[in-house]
PDB file of C-alpha atoms in Angstrom:
ATOM      1  CA  MET A   1       0.311  -0.469 -23.677  1.00  0.00           C
ATOM      2  CA  GLY A   2      -2.640  -0.449 -21.256  1.00  0.00           C
ATOM      3  CA  TYR A   3      -3.539   0.604 -17.715  1.00  0.00           C
ATOM      4  CA  ALA A   4      -1.711   0.311 -14.507  1.00  0.00           C
ATOM      5  CA  LEU A   5      -3.503  -0.575 -10.360  1.00  0.00           C
ATOM      6  CA  LEU A   6      -1.513   0.499  -8.613  1.00  0.00           C
ATOM      7  CA  PHE A   7      -3.574  -0.761  -4.688  1.00  0.00           C
ATOM      8  CA  SER A   8      -2.904   2.196  -1.406  1.00  0.00           C
ATOM      9  CA  GLY A   9      -1.439   1.453   1.362  1.00  0.00           C
ATOM     10  CA  GLN A  10      -2.698   2.919   4.799  1.00  0.00           C
ATOM     11  CA  GLY A  11      -2.658   6.385   6.700  1.00  0.00           C
ATOM     12  CA  ALA A  12      -4.523   8.048   3.705  1.00  0.00           C
ATOM     13  CA  GLN A  13      -8.275   5.643   5.474  1.00  0.00           C
ATOM     14  CA  HIS A  14     -11.587   8.504   5.347  1.00  0.00           C
ATOM     15  CA  ARG A  15     -15.355   7.832   5.642  1.00  0.00           C
ATOM     16  CA  HIS A  16     -16.080   8.409   1.913  1.00  0.00           C
ATOM     17  CA  MET A  17     -13.324   6.101   0.486  1.00  0.00           C
ATOM     18  CA  LEU A  18     -14.587   4.722  -2.423  1.00  0.00           C
ATOM     19  CA  SER A  19     -17.322   5.924  -2.451  1.00  0.00           C
ATOM     20  CA  TRP A  20     -18.513   4.382  -5.677  1.00  0.00           C
ATOM     21  CA  VAL A  21     -17.704   0.561  -4.363  1.00  0.00           C
ATOM     22  CA  ARG A  22     -20.917  -1.622  -4.749  1.00  0.00           C
ATOM     23  CA  ARG A  23     -21.664  -3.325  -1.272  1.00  0.00           C
ATOM     24  CA  ASP A  24     -20.797  -7.241  -2.581  1.00  0.00           C
ATOM     25  CA  ARG A  25     -18.815 -10.340  -1.231  1.00  0.00           C
ATOM     26  CA  HIS A  26     -15.708  -7.638   0.387  1.00  0.00           C
ATOM     27  CA  VAL A  27     -17.522  -5.211   1.297  1.00  0.00           C
ATOM     28  CA  GLU A  28     -19.938  -7.957   4.252  1.00  0.00           C
ATOM     29  CA  GLN A  29     -16.828  -9.380   5.136  1.00  0.00           C
ATOM     30  CA  VAL A  30     -15.856  -5.306   6.051  1.00  0.00           C
ATOM     31  CA  GLU A  31     -18.752  -5.159   8.101  1.00  0.00           C
ATOM     32  CA  ASN A  32     -18.033  -8.518   9.484  1.00  0.00           C
ATOM     33  CA  LEU A  33     -14.797  -7.241  10.900  1.00  0.00           C
ATOM     34  CA  LEU A  34     -15.185  -4.560  11.284  1.00  0.00           C
ATOM     35  CA  GLY A  35     -18.775  -3.510  12.199  1.00  0.00           C
ATOM     36  CA  ALA A  36     -20.814  -2.268   9.734  1.00  0.00           C
ATOM     37  CA  ASP A  37     -21.127   1.132  10.875  1.00  0.00           C
ATOM     38  CA  TRP A  38     -17.025   1.582   9.575  1.00  0.00           C
ATOM     39  CA  ARG A  39     -17.062   4.992   8.103  1.00  0.00           C
ATOM     40  CA  ASP A  40     -18.825   6.053  10.909  1.00  0.00           C
ATOM     41  CA  ARG A  41     -16.019   5.214  12.746  1.00  0.00           C
ATOM     42  CA  LEU A  42     -13.574   6.232  10.401  1.00  0.00           C
ATOM     43  CA  ASP A  43     -13.421   9.609  12.014  1.00  0.00           C
ATOM     44  CA  ASP A  44     -11.879   8.933  14.446  1.00  0.00           C
ATOM     45  CA  PRO A  45      -8.211   8.781  14.469  1.00  0.00           C
ATOM     46  CA  VAL A  46      -7.325   5.554  16.831  1.00  0.00           C
ATOM     47  CA  TRP A  47      -9.924   3.734  15.658  1.00  0.00           C
ATOM     48  CA  SER A  48      -9.012   4.737  11.753  1.00  0.00           C
ATOM     49  CA  GLY A  49      -5.188   4.177  12.308  1.00  0.00           C
ATOM     50  CA  ASN A  50      -5.197   0.817  14.734  1.00  0.00           C
ATOM     51  CA  ASN A  51      -2.810  -1.548  12.303  1.00  0.00           C
ATOM     52  CA  ARG A  52      -5.264  -4.137  12.010  1.00  0.00           C
ATOM     53  CA  HIS A  53      -8.984  -1.892  11.476  1.00  0.00           C
ATOM     54  CA  ALA A  54      -6.578  -0.162   8.585  1.00  0.00           C
ATOM     55  CA  GLN A  55      -5.314  -3.426   6.784  1.00  0.00           C
ATOM     56  CA  VAL A  56      -8.537  -4.958   7.207  1.00  0.00           C
ATOM     57  CA  LEU A  57     -10.294  -1.834   5.719  1.00  0.00           C
ATOM     58  CA  ILE A  58      -8.001  -1.488   2.973  1.00  0.00           C
ATOM     59  CA  THR A  59      -7.581  -5.004   1.200  1.00  0.00           C
ATOM     60  CA  GLY A  60     -11.217  -5.116   1.491  1.00  0.00           C
ATOM     61  CA  LEU A  61     -12.036  -2.672  -0.205  1.00  0.00           C
ATOM     62  CA  ALA A  62      -9.590  -2.466  -2.805  1.00  0.00           C
ATOM     63  CA  MET A  63     -10.887  -5.885  -3.693  1.00  0.00           C
ATOM     64  CA  ALA A  64     -13.975  -4.613  -4.026  1.00  0.00           C
ATOM     65  CA  ALA A  65     -12.963  -1.898  -5.710  1.00  0.00           C
ATOM     66  CA  PHE A  66     -10.482  -4.225  -8.903  1.00  0.00           C
ATOM     67  CA  GLU A  67     -13.495  -7.129  -8.778  1.00  0.00           C
ATOM     68  CA  GLN A  68     -16.485  -3.722 -10.333  1.00  0.00           C
ATOM     69  CA  LEU A  69     -13.822  -1.674 -12.034  1.00  0.00           C
ATOM     70  CA  VAL A  70     -12.623  -5.448 -13.370  1.00  0.00           C
ATOM     71  CA  ALA A  71     -15.861  -5.974 -14.656  1.00  0.00           C
ATOM     72  CA  GLU A  72     -16.068  -3.816 -17.198  1.00  0.00           C
ATOM     73  CA  ALA A  73     -12.326  -1.783 -17.571  1.00  0.00           C
ATOM     74  CA  GLY A  74     -11.357  -5.462 -18.066  1.00  0.00           C
ATOM     75  CA  PRO A  75      -7.857  -6.097 -16.496  1.00  0.00           C
ATOM     76  CA  PRO A  76      -4.494  -3.820 -16.220  1.00  0.00           C
ATOM     77  CA  ALA A  77      -1.540  -4.312 -17.737  1.00  0.00           C
ATOM     78  CA  VAL A  78      -0.081  -5.000 -14.275  1.00  0.00           C
ATOM     79  CA  VAL A  79      -0.938  -4.520 -10.588  1.00  0.00           C
ATOM     80  CA  ALA A  80       1.647  -3.012  -8.033  1.00  0.00           C
ATOM     81  CA  GLY A  81       1.236  -2.605  -3.926  1.00  0.00           C
ATOM     82  CA  TYR A  82       2.230  -0.543  -1.745  1.00  0.00           C
ATOM     83  CA  SER A  83       2.935  -1.393   1.849  1.00  0.00           C
ATOM     84  CA  VAL A  84      -0.982  -3.850   3.095  1.00  0.00           C
ATOM     85  CA  GLY A  85      -1.895  -2.950  -0.269  1.00  0.00           C
ATOM     86  CA  GLU A  86       1.012  -5.396  -1.574  1.00  0.00           C
ATOM     87  CA  LEU A  87      -1.951  -8.383  -0.384  1.00  0.00           C
ATOM     88  CA  ALA A  88      -4.948  -6.505  -2.370  1.00  0.00           C
ATOM     89  CA  ALA A  89      -2.180  -6.000  -5.131  1.00  0.00           C
ATOM     90  CA  PHE A  90      -0.898 -10.609  -5.746  1.00  0.00           C
ATOM     91  CA  CYS A  91      -4.613 -11.399  -5.051  1.00  0.00           C
ATOM     92  CA  ALA A  92      -5.849  -9.282  -7.798  1.00  0.00           C
ATOM     93  CA  ALA A  93      -2.455 -10.731  -9.153  1.00  0.00           C
ATOM     94  CA  GLY A  94      -3.848 -14.066  -9.111  1.00  0.00           C
ATOM     95  CA  VAL A  95      -1.388 -14.895  -6.652  1.00  0.00           C
ATOM     96  CA  LEU A  96      -3.755 -15.078  -3.584  1.00  0.00           C
ATOM     97  CA  ASP A  97      -7.059 -16.438  -2.688  1.00  0.00           C
ATOM     98  CA  PRO A  98      -9.721 -13.284  -2.601  1.00  0.00           C
ATOM     99  CA  ASP A  99     -11.767 -14.565  -0.516  1.00  0.00           C
ATOM    100  CA  THR A 100      -9.878 -15.326   2.108  1.00  0.00           C
ATOM    101  CA  VAL A 101      -7.178 -12.574   1.644  1.00  0.00           C
ATOM    102  CA  LEU A 102      -8.471 -10.716   4.065  1.00  0.00           C
ATOM    103  CA  ALA A 103      -8.060 -13.993   7.205  1.00  0.00           C
ATOM    104  CA  LEU A 104      -4.811 -12.808   5.547  1.00  0.00           C
ATOM    105  CA  ALA A 105      -4.760  -8.964   6.605  1.00  0.00           C
ATOM    106  CA  VAL A 106      -5.798  -9.921   9.667  1.00  0.00           C
ATOM    107  CA  GLN A 107      -2.396 -12.394  10.470  1.00  0.00           C
ATOM    108  CA  ARG A 108      -0.511  -9.768   9.102  1.00  0.00           C
ATOM    109  CA  ALA A 109      -1.262  -7.512  11.572  1.00  0.00           C
ATOM    110  CA  ALA A 110      -1.968  -9.894  14.242  1.00  0.00           C
ATOM    111  CA  CYS A 111       1.986 -10.334  13.192  1.00  0.00           C
ATOM    112  CA  MET A 112       3.075  -7.323  13.385  1.00  0.00           C
ATOM    113  CA  ASP A 113       1.028  -6.146  16.405  1.00  0.00           C
ATOM    114  CA  ALA A 114       3.417  -8.924  18.502  1.00  0.00           C
ATOM    115  CA  ALA A 115       6.243  -7.902  16.496  1.00  0.00           C
ATOM    116  CA  HIS A 116       5.476  -4.254  17.981  1.00  0.00           C
ATOM    117  CA  ALA A 117       3.930  -5.161  21.681  1.00  0.00           C
ATOM    118  CA  HIS A 118       7.132  -3.476  23.976  1.00  0.00           C
ATOM    119  CA  LEU A 119       8.402  -1.156  21.148  1.00  0.00           C
ATOM    120  CA  ASP A 120       8.065   2.065  21.234  1.00  0.00           C
ATOM    121  CA  THR A 121       7.989   2.988  17.763  1.00  0.00           C
ATOM    122  CA  GLY A 122       6.747   5.136  14.571  1.00  0.00           C
ATOM    123  CA  LEU A 123       6.940   6.089  11.062  1.00  0.00           C
ATOM    124  CA  MET A 124       8.348   9.589   9.675  1.00  0.00           C
ATOM    125  CA  GLY A 125       7.680  10.910   6.365  1.00  0.00           C
ATOM    126  CA  VAL A 126      10.815  12.984   4.657  1.00  0.00           C
ATOM    127  CA  SER A 127      11.237  15.436   1.994  1.00  0.00           C
ATOM    128  CA  SER A 128      12.587  18.383   0.658  1.00  0.00           C
ATOM    129  CA  ALA A 129      16.324  16.308   2.377  1.00  0.00           C
ATOM    130  CA  ARG A 130      20.071  17.048   0.307  1.00  0.00           C
ATOM    131  CA  GLN A 131      21.460  14.154  -2.072  1.00  0.00           C
ATOM    132  CA  GLY A 132      22.855  11.386   0.734  1.00  0.00           C
ATOM    133  CA  GLY A 133      20.500  13.380   4.050  1.00  0.00           C
ATOM    134  CA  LEU A 134      18.004  10.323   4.138  1.00  0.00           C
ATOM    135  CA  ARG A 135      20.700   7.940   4.714  1.00  0.00           C
ATOM    136  CA  GLY A 136      22.733  10.389   7.092  1.00  0.00           C
ATOM    137  CA  LEU A 137      19.747  10.686   9.082  1.00  0.00           C
ATOM    138  CA  CYS A 138      19.313   7.155  10.161  1.00  0.00           C
ATOM    139  CA  GLU A 139      22.936   6.688  10.762  1.00  0.00           C
ATOM    140  CA  ALA A 140      22.562   9.401  12.801  1.00  0.00           C
ATOM    141  CA  PHE A 141      19.896   8.474  14.959  1.00  0.00           C
ATOM    142  CA  ASP A 142      19.822   5.561  13.785  1.00  0.00           C
ATOM    143  CA  LEU A 143      17.016   4.521  12.313  1.00  0.00           C
ATOM    144  CA  ASP A 144      15.708   2.993   8.895  1.00  0.00           C
ATOM    145  CA  LEU A 145      14.554   3.593   5.393  1.00  0.00           C
ATOM    146  CA  ALA A 146      11.367   2.585   6.104  1.00  0.00           C
ATOM    147  CA  ILE A 147       9.806   3.877   2.167  1.00  0.00           C
ATOM    148  CA  ARG A 148      11.871   4.529  -0.924  1.00  0.00           C
ATOM    149  CA  LEU A 149      10.784   7.198  -2.491  1.00  0.00           C
ATOM    150  CA  GLY A 150      13.388   8.726  -4.401  1.00  0.00           C
ATOM    151  CA  PRO A 151      15.950  10.204  -3.342  1.00  0.00           C
ATOM    152  CA  GLU A 152      14.949  12.876  -1.656  1.00  0.00           C
ATOM    153  CA  SER A 153      12.477  12.080   0.123  1.00  0.00           C
ATOM    154  CA  GLY A 154      10.850   8.570   1.541  1.00  0.00           C
ATOM    155  CA  VAL A 155       9.896   7.395   5.212  1.00  0.00           C
ATOM    156  CA  VAL A 156      12.020   6.530   8.299  1.00  0.00           C
ATOM    157  CA  GLY A 157      11.226   4.185  11.029  1.00  0.00           C
ATOM    158  CA  GLY A 158      12.181   3.812  14.891  1.00  0.00           C
ATOM    159  CA  PRO A 159      12.009   4.352  18.119  1.00  0.00           C
ATOM    160  CA  ASN A 160       9.746   7.085  18.944  1.00  0.00           C
ATOM    161  CA  GLY A 161      12.318   9.420  20.467  1.00  0.00           C
ATOM    162  CA  ALA A 162      15.114   8.615  18.483  1.00  0.00           C
ATOM    163  CA  LEU A 163      12.077   9.879  15.645  1.00  0.00           C
ATOM    164  CA  VAL A 164      11.641  13.186  18.104  1.00  0.00           C
ATOM    165  CA  GLU A 165      15.204  13.998  17.422  1.00  0.00           C
ATOM    166  CA  ALA A 166      15.913  13.097  13.650  1.00  0.00           C
ATOM    167  CA  ALA A 167      13.251  15.714  13.303  1.00  0.00           C
ATOM    168  CA  ALA A 168      14.668  18.789  14.790  1.00  0.00           C
ATOM    169  CA  CYS A 169      17.549  17.714  13.076  1.00  0.00           C
ATOM    170  CA  ALA A 170      15.924  17.273   9.973  1.00  0.00           C
ATOM    171  CA  GLU A 171      14.196  20.682  10.339  1.00  0.00           C
ATOM    172  CA  VAL A 172      17.603  22.843  10.748  1.00  0.00           C
ATOM    173  CA  GLN A 173      19.550  21.326   7.522  1.00  0.00           C
ATOM    174  CA  GLY A 174      15.622  22.205   5.810  1.00  0.00           C
ATOM    175  CA  MET A 175      13.870  18.950   5.713  1.00  0.00           C
ATOM    176  CA  ARG A 176      10.009  18.861   5.723  1.00  0.00           C
ATOM    177  CA  VAL A 177       9.318  16.214   8.063  1.00  0.00           C
ATOM    178  CA  THR A 178       5.459  14.325   8.940  1.00  0.00           C
ATOM    179  CA  ARG A 179       4.927  12.135  11.649  1.00  0.00           C
ATOM    180  CA  LEU A 180       2.557   9.397  10.437  1.00  0.00           C
ATOM    181  CA  ASN A 181      -0.565   8.215  11.830  1.00  0.00           C
ATOM    182  CA  VAL A 182       0.752   4.511  12.144  1.00  0.00           C
ATOM    183  CA  ALA A 183       1.516   3.184  15.565  1.00  0.00           C
ATOM    184  CA  LEU A 184       4.775   1.124  14.939  1.00  0.00           C
ATOM    185  CA  ALA A 185       8.480   0.879  12.243  1.00  0.00           C
ATOM    186  CA  SER A 186       7.078  -1.179   9.258  1.00  0.00           C
ATOM    187  CA  HIS A 187       8.868  -2.448   6.870  1.00  0.00           C
ATOM    188  CA  THR A 188      12.678  -2.192   9.536  1.00  0.00           C
ATOM    189  CA  ARG A 189      14.677  -4.074  11.061  1.00  0.00           C
ATOM    190  CA  TRP A 190      11.955  -3.986  14.009  1.00  0.00           C
ATOM    191  CA  MET A 191       9.327  -6.307  12.252  1.00  0.00           C
ATOM    192  CA  GLN A 192      12.530  -8.513  11.977  1.00  0.00           C
ATOM    193  CA  GLN A 193       9.374 -10.974  14.073  1.00  0.00           C
ATOM    194  CA  ALA A 194       6.569 -10.662  12.967  1.00  0.00           C
ATOM    195  CA  SER A 195       8.823 -11.037   8.934  1.00  0.00           C
ATOM    196  CA  VAL A 196       9.399 -14.756  10.429  1.00  0.00           C
ATOM    197  CA  ASP A 197       5.960 -15.382  11.742  1.00  0.00           C
ATOM    198  CA  PHE A 198       3.463 -13.952   8.667  1.00  0.00           C
ATOM    199  CA  ARG A 199       6.169 -15.935   6.460  1.00  0.00           C
ATOM    200  CA  SER A 200       4.574 -19.449   8.487  1.00  0.00           C
ATOM    201  CA  VAL A 201       1.164 -18.253   8.305  1.00  0.00           C
ATOM    202  CA  LEU A 202       1.585 -18.029   4.417  1.00  0.00           C
ATOM    203  CA  ALA A 203       3.045 -21.201   3.939  1.00  0.00           C
ATOM    204  CA  THR A 204      -0.431 -22.252   5.473  1.00  0.00           C
ATOM    205  CA  HIS A 205      -1.748 -21.414   2.152  1.00  0.00           C
ATOM    206  CA  SER A 206      -1.797 -21.745  -1.769  1.00  0.00           C
ATOM    207  CA  LEU A 207      -0.822 -19.295  -3.388  1.00  0.00           C
ATOM    208  CA  THR A 208      -0.225 -19.513  -7.613  1.00  0.00           C
ATOM    209  CA  ASN A 209       1.774 -17.990  -9.961  1.00  0.00           C
ATOM    210  CA  PRO A 210       0.477 -15.199 -11.128  1.00  0.00           C
ATOM    211  CA  ARG A 211      -1.486 -14.477 -13.940  1.00  0.00           C
ATOM    212  CA  LEU A 212      -1.184 -10.580 -14.823  1.00  0.00           C
ATOM    213  CA  PRO A 213       2.202  -9.534 -13.486  1.00  0.00           C
ATOM    214  CA  VAL A 214       2.869  -8.390 -10.287  1.00  0.00           C
ATOM    215  CA  ILE A 215       6.007  -5.737  -9.525  1.00  0.00           C
ATOM    216  CA  SER A 216       6.238  -6.434  -5.616  1.00  0.00           C
ATOM    217  CA  ASN A 217       8.205  -4.250  -2.938  1.00  0.00           C
ATOM    218  CA  ALA A 218      10.952  -5.829  -2.076  1.00  0.00           C
ATOM    219  CA  MET A 219      11.745  -8.241  -5.040  1.00  0.00           C
ATOM    220  CA  GLY A 220      10.342  -6.506  -8.476  1.00  0.00           C
ATOM    221  CA  GLN A 221       8.405  -8.366 -10.175  1.00  0.00           C
ATOM    222  CA  ILE A 222       6.738 -12.066  -9.231  1.00  0.00           C
ATOM    223  CA  ARG A 223       7.595 -14.914 -11.629  1.00  0.00           C
ATOM    224  CA  ASP A 224       5.944 -17.735  -9.442  1.00  0.00           C
ATOM    225  CA  ALA A 225       4.597 -18.527  -6.109  1.00  0.00           C
ATOM    226  CA  ALA A 226       7.686 -19.341  -3.611  1.00  0.00           C
ATOM    227  CA  GLN A 227       8.672 -15.844  -4.742  1.00  0.00           C
ATOM    228  CA  ALA A 228       5.275 -14.857  -3.808  1.00  0.00           C
ATOM    229  CA  LEU A 229       5.862 -15.724  -1.333  1.00  0.00           C
ATOM    230  CA  ASP A 230       9.147 -14.236   0.418  1.00  0.00           C
ATOM    231  CA  ALA A 231       8.325 -11.651  -1.056  1.00  0.00           C
ATOM    232  CA  LEU A 232       4.796 -10.427   1.203  1.00  0.00           C
ATOM    233  CA  ALA A 233       6.564 -12.062   4.379  1.00  0.00           C
ATOM    234  CA  SER A 234      10.516 -10.179   3.671  1.00  0.00           C
ATOM    235  CA  GLN A 235       8.247  -6.885   2.881  1.00  0.00           C
ATOM    236  CA  LEU A 236       6.802  -6.582   6.451  1.00  0.00           C
ATOM    237  CA  SER A 237      11.371  -6.096   7.629  1.00  0.00           C
ATOM    238  CA  ALA A 238      12.112  -4.042   4.247  1.00  0.00           C
ATOM    239  CA  THR A 239      13.505  -0.998   2.149  1.00  0.00           C
ATOM    240  CA  VAL A 240       9.638  -0.025   0.850  1.00  0.00           C
ATOM    241  CA  ARG A 241      10.988   0.345  -2.736  1.00  0.00           C
ATOM    242  CA  TRP A 242       8.341   2.209  -4.006  1.00  0.00           C
ATOM    243  CA  ASP A 243      10.729   4.529  -6.655  1.00  0.00           C
ATOM    244  CA  GLU A 244      11.759   0.802  -8.620  1.00  0.00           C
ATOM    245  CA  CYS A 245       8.454   0.013  -8.742  1.00  0.00           C
ATOM    246  CA  LEU A 246       7.294   3.354 -10.547  1.00  0.00           C
ATOM    247  CA  ASP A 247      10.217   2.488 -12.936  1.00  0.00           C
ATOM    248  CA  HIS A 248       9.283  -1.070 -13.510  1.00  0.00           C
ATOM    249  CA  ILE A 249       6.116  -0.217 -15.026  1.00  0.00           C
ATOM    250  CA  GLU A 250       6.997   2.658 -17.027  1.00  0.00           C
ATOM    251  CA  SER A 251       9.217  -0.015 -18.176  1.00  0.00           C
ATOM    252  CA  ARG A 252       6.139  -1.608 -20.124  1.00  0.00           C
ATOM    253  CA  ARG A 253       4.731   1.415 -21.339  1.00  0.00           C
ATOM    254  CA  VAL A 254       1.563   2.041 -20.181  1.00  0.00           C
ATOM    255  CA  ASP A 255      -0.886   4.302 -21.263  1.00  0.00           C
ATOM    256  CA  ALA A 256      -2.537   4.887 -18.075  1.00  0.00           C
ATOM    257  CA  VAL A 257      -2.171   4.155 -14.250  1.00  0.00           C
ATOM    258  CA  LEU A 258      -5.253   4.640 -11.602  1.00  0.00           C
ATOM    259  CA  GLU A 259      -4.676   5.168  -7.600  1.00  0.00           C
ATOM    260  CA  LEU A 260      -7.098   1.671  -5.837  1.00  0.00           C
ATOM    261  CA  GLY A 261      -7.507   2.754  -2.846  1.00  0.00           C
ATOM    262  CA  PRO A 262      -8.305   5.535  -0.331  1.00  0.00           C
ATOM    263  CA  GLY A 263      -6.395   8.885  -0.756  1.00  0.00           C
ATOM    264  CA  GLN A 264      -4.620  10.062  -4.038  1.00  0.00           C
ATOM    265  CA  ALA A 265      -1.549  10.246  -2.789  1.00  0.00           C
ATOM    266  CA  LEU A 266       0.068   7.671  -5.632  1.00  0.00           C
ATOM    267  CA  ALA A 267      -1.083   9.007  -8.338  1.00  0.00           C
ATOM    268  CA  ARG A 268       0.476  11.819  -7.082  1.00  0.00           C
ATOM    269  CA  MET A 269       3.774  10.773  -7.099  1.00  0.00           C
ATOM    270  CA  TRP A 270       3.297   8.740 -10.916  1.00  0.00           C
ATOM    271  CA  SER A 271       2.303  12.205 -12.153  1.00  0.00           C
ATOM    272  CA  GLU A 272       5.288  13.826  -9.969  1.00  0.00           C
ATOM    273  CA  ARG A 273       7.486  10.736 -11.979  1.00  0.00           C
ATOM    274  CA  PHE A 274       6.100  10.130 -15.127  1.00  0.00           C
ATOM    275  CA  PRO A 275       4.178  13.406 -15.821  1.00  0.00           C
ATOM    276  CA  ASP A 276       3.677  12.677 -19.582  1.00  0.00           C
ATOM    277  CA  ILE A 277       1.060   9.607 -18.778  1.00  0.00           C
ATOM    278  CA  PRO A 278      -2.087  10.245 -16.636  1.00  0.00           C
ATOM    279  CA  ALA A 279      -2.520   9.151 -13.663  1.00  0.00           C
ATOM    280  CA  ARG A 280      -5.793   9.245 -11.336  1.00  0.00           C
ATOM    281  CA  SER A 281      -6.646   7.957  -7.944  1.00  0.00           C
ATOM    282  CA  VAL A 282     -10.309   5.670  -8.259  1.00  0.00           C
ATOM    283  CA  ASP A 283     -10.920   7.864  -4.818  1.00  0.00           C
ATOM    284  CA  GLU A 284     -11.296  11.413  -6.801  1.00  0.00           C
ATOM    285  CA  PHE A 285     -14.729   9.762  -9.323  1.00  0.00           C
ATOM    286  CA  ARG A 286     -18.165   9.534  -7.360  1.00  0.00           C
ATOM    287  CA  SER A 287     -19.616   6.233  -9.670  1.00  0.00           C
ATOM    288  CA  LEU A 288     -17.754   3.641 -11.648  1.00  0.00           C
ATOM    289  CA  PRO A 289     -18.844   5.001 -14.904  1.00  0.00           C
ATOM    290  CA  ALA A 290     -17.110   8.426 -15.071  1.00  0.00           C
ATOM    291  CA  LEU A 291     -14.018   6.208 -13.289  1.00  0.00           C
ATOM    292  CA  VAL A 292     -14.057   3.444 -16.583  1.00  0.00           C
ATOM    293  CA  ASP A 293     -15.009   6.522 -18.848  1.00  0.00           C
ATOM    294  CA  TRP A 294     -11.637   8.469 -17.878  1.00  0.00           C
ATOM    295  CA  LEU A 295      -9.802   5.291 -17.627  1.00  0.00           C
ATOM    296  CA  THR A 296     -11.283   3.723 -21.838  1.00  0.00           C
ATOM    297  CA  ALA A 297     -10.648   6.275 -23.266  1.00  0.00           C
ATOM    298  CA  ARG A 298      -7.426   6.953 -23.083  1.00  0.00           C
ATOM    299  CA  LEU A 299      -6.300   3.592 -23.688  1.00  0.00           C
ATOM    300  CA  PRO A 300      -5.644   2.821 -27.861  1.00  0.00           C
TER     301      PRO A 300
END
């Protein structure tokens, strides 16, 4: 019972995102790293698509929103993060120190950028695939399934040349394809070195056992600090099993779901999968009281 929080990944950031969030220490850290004009700069797709900018912004704003929401509505029953959203989710669960999580976001992005330095790779969303269509597309063009959303939809990653060829083939087969504004193939074998490097980074930080149930993209529910470290490191080069994350959360019989971050993609995915459990994105609200009113009205 209670509510679940789903922490967004990068890709949907925009200048008006989380407009109700008050300026706190997390927002100040974002400003120190990205500049006080970060909202204006989000109008530039090159700047907003930069891996470091996006990961810092998504993590910092998520932590600010989380702390301000919980102060009014109480803690969630379970949390999960989509891609880089795992940093904020693990921090919300008590695994990571909230005062150093932005430093981890910077280092995570640096590990990924270094692994990508001599590669020309990217990501592509695919939907409306027939049964086995995603697997067949990956096998035919030597791509990896980066994110699994369900049997007919997901995100594939690999060399950009192969993605172009795969897109043409997929469209002929009736699939819908969308190139993502992410300039590397996260959650694929091309990020193996990033996983190795980020594991070394995490080993220098003090992780603790989760105080809230937290579901990882790669390993299911996290039980202790050692498992959390493995999950955060391996996630960079392993498939994000988002469909399984949602199933884990639904099994806890939550009363409502909130997507915490920019955009509404995760809330829509939840509603398509579990239409009887209400879901909204915090980005839809223009004030914290309105958000809290909606949430508390759906809790016992």
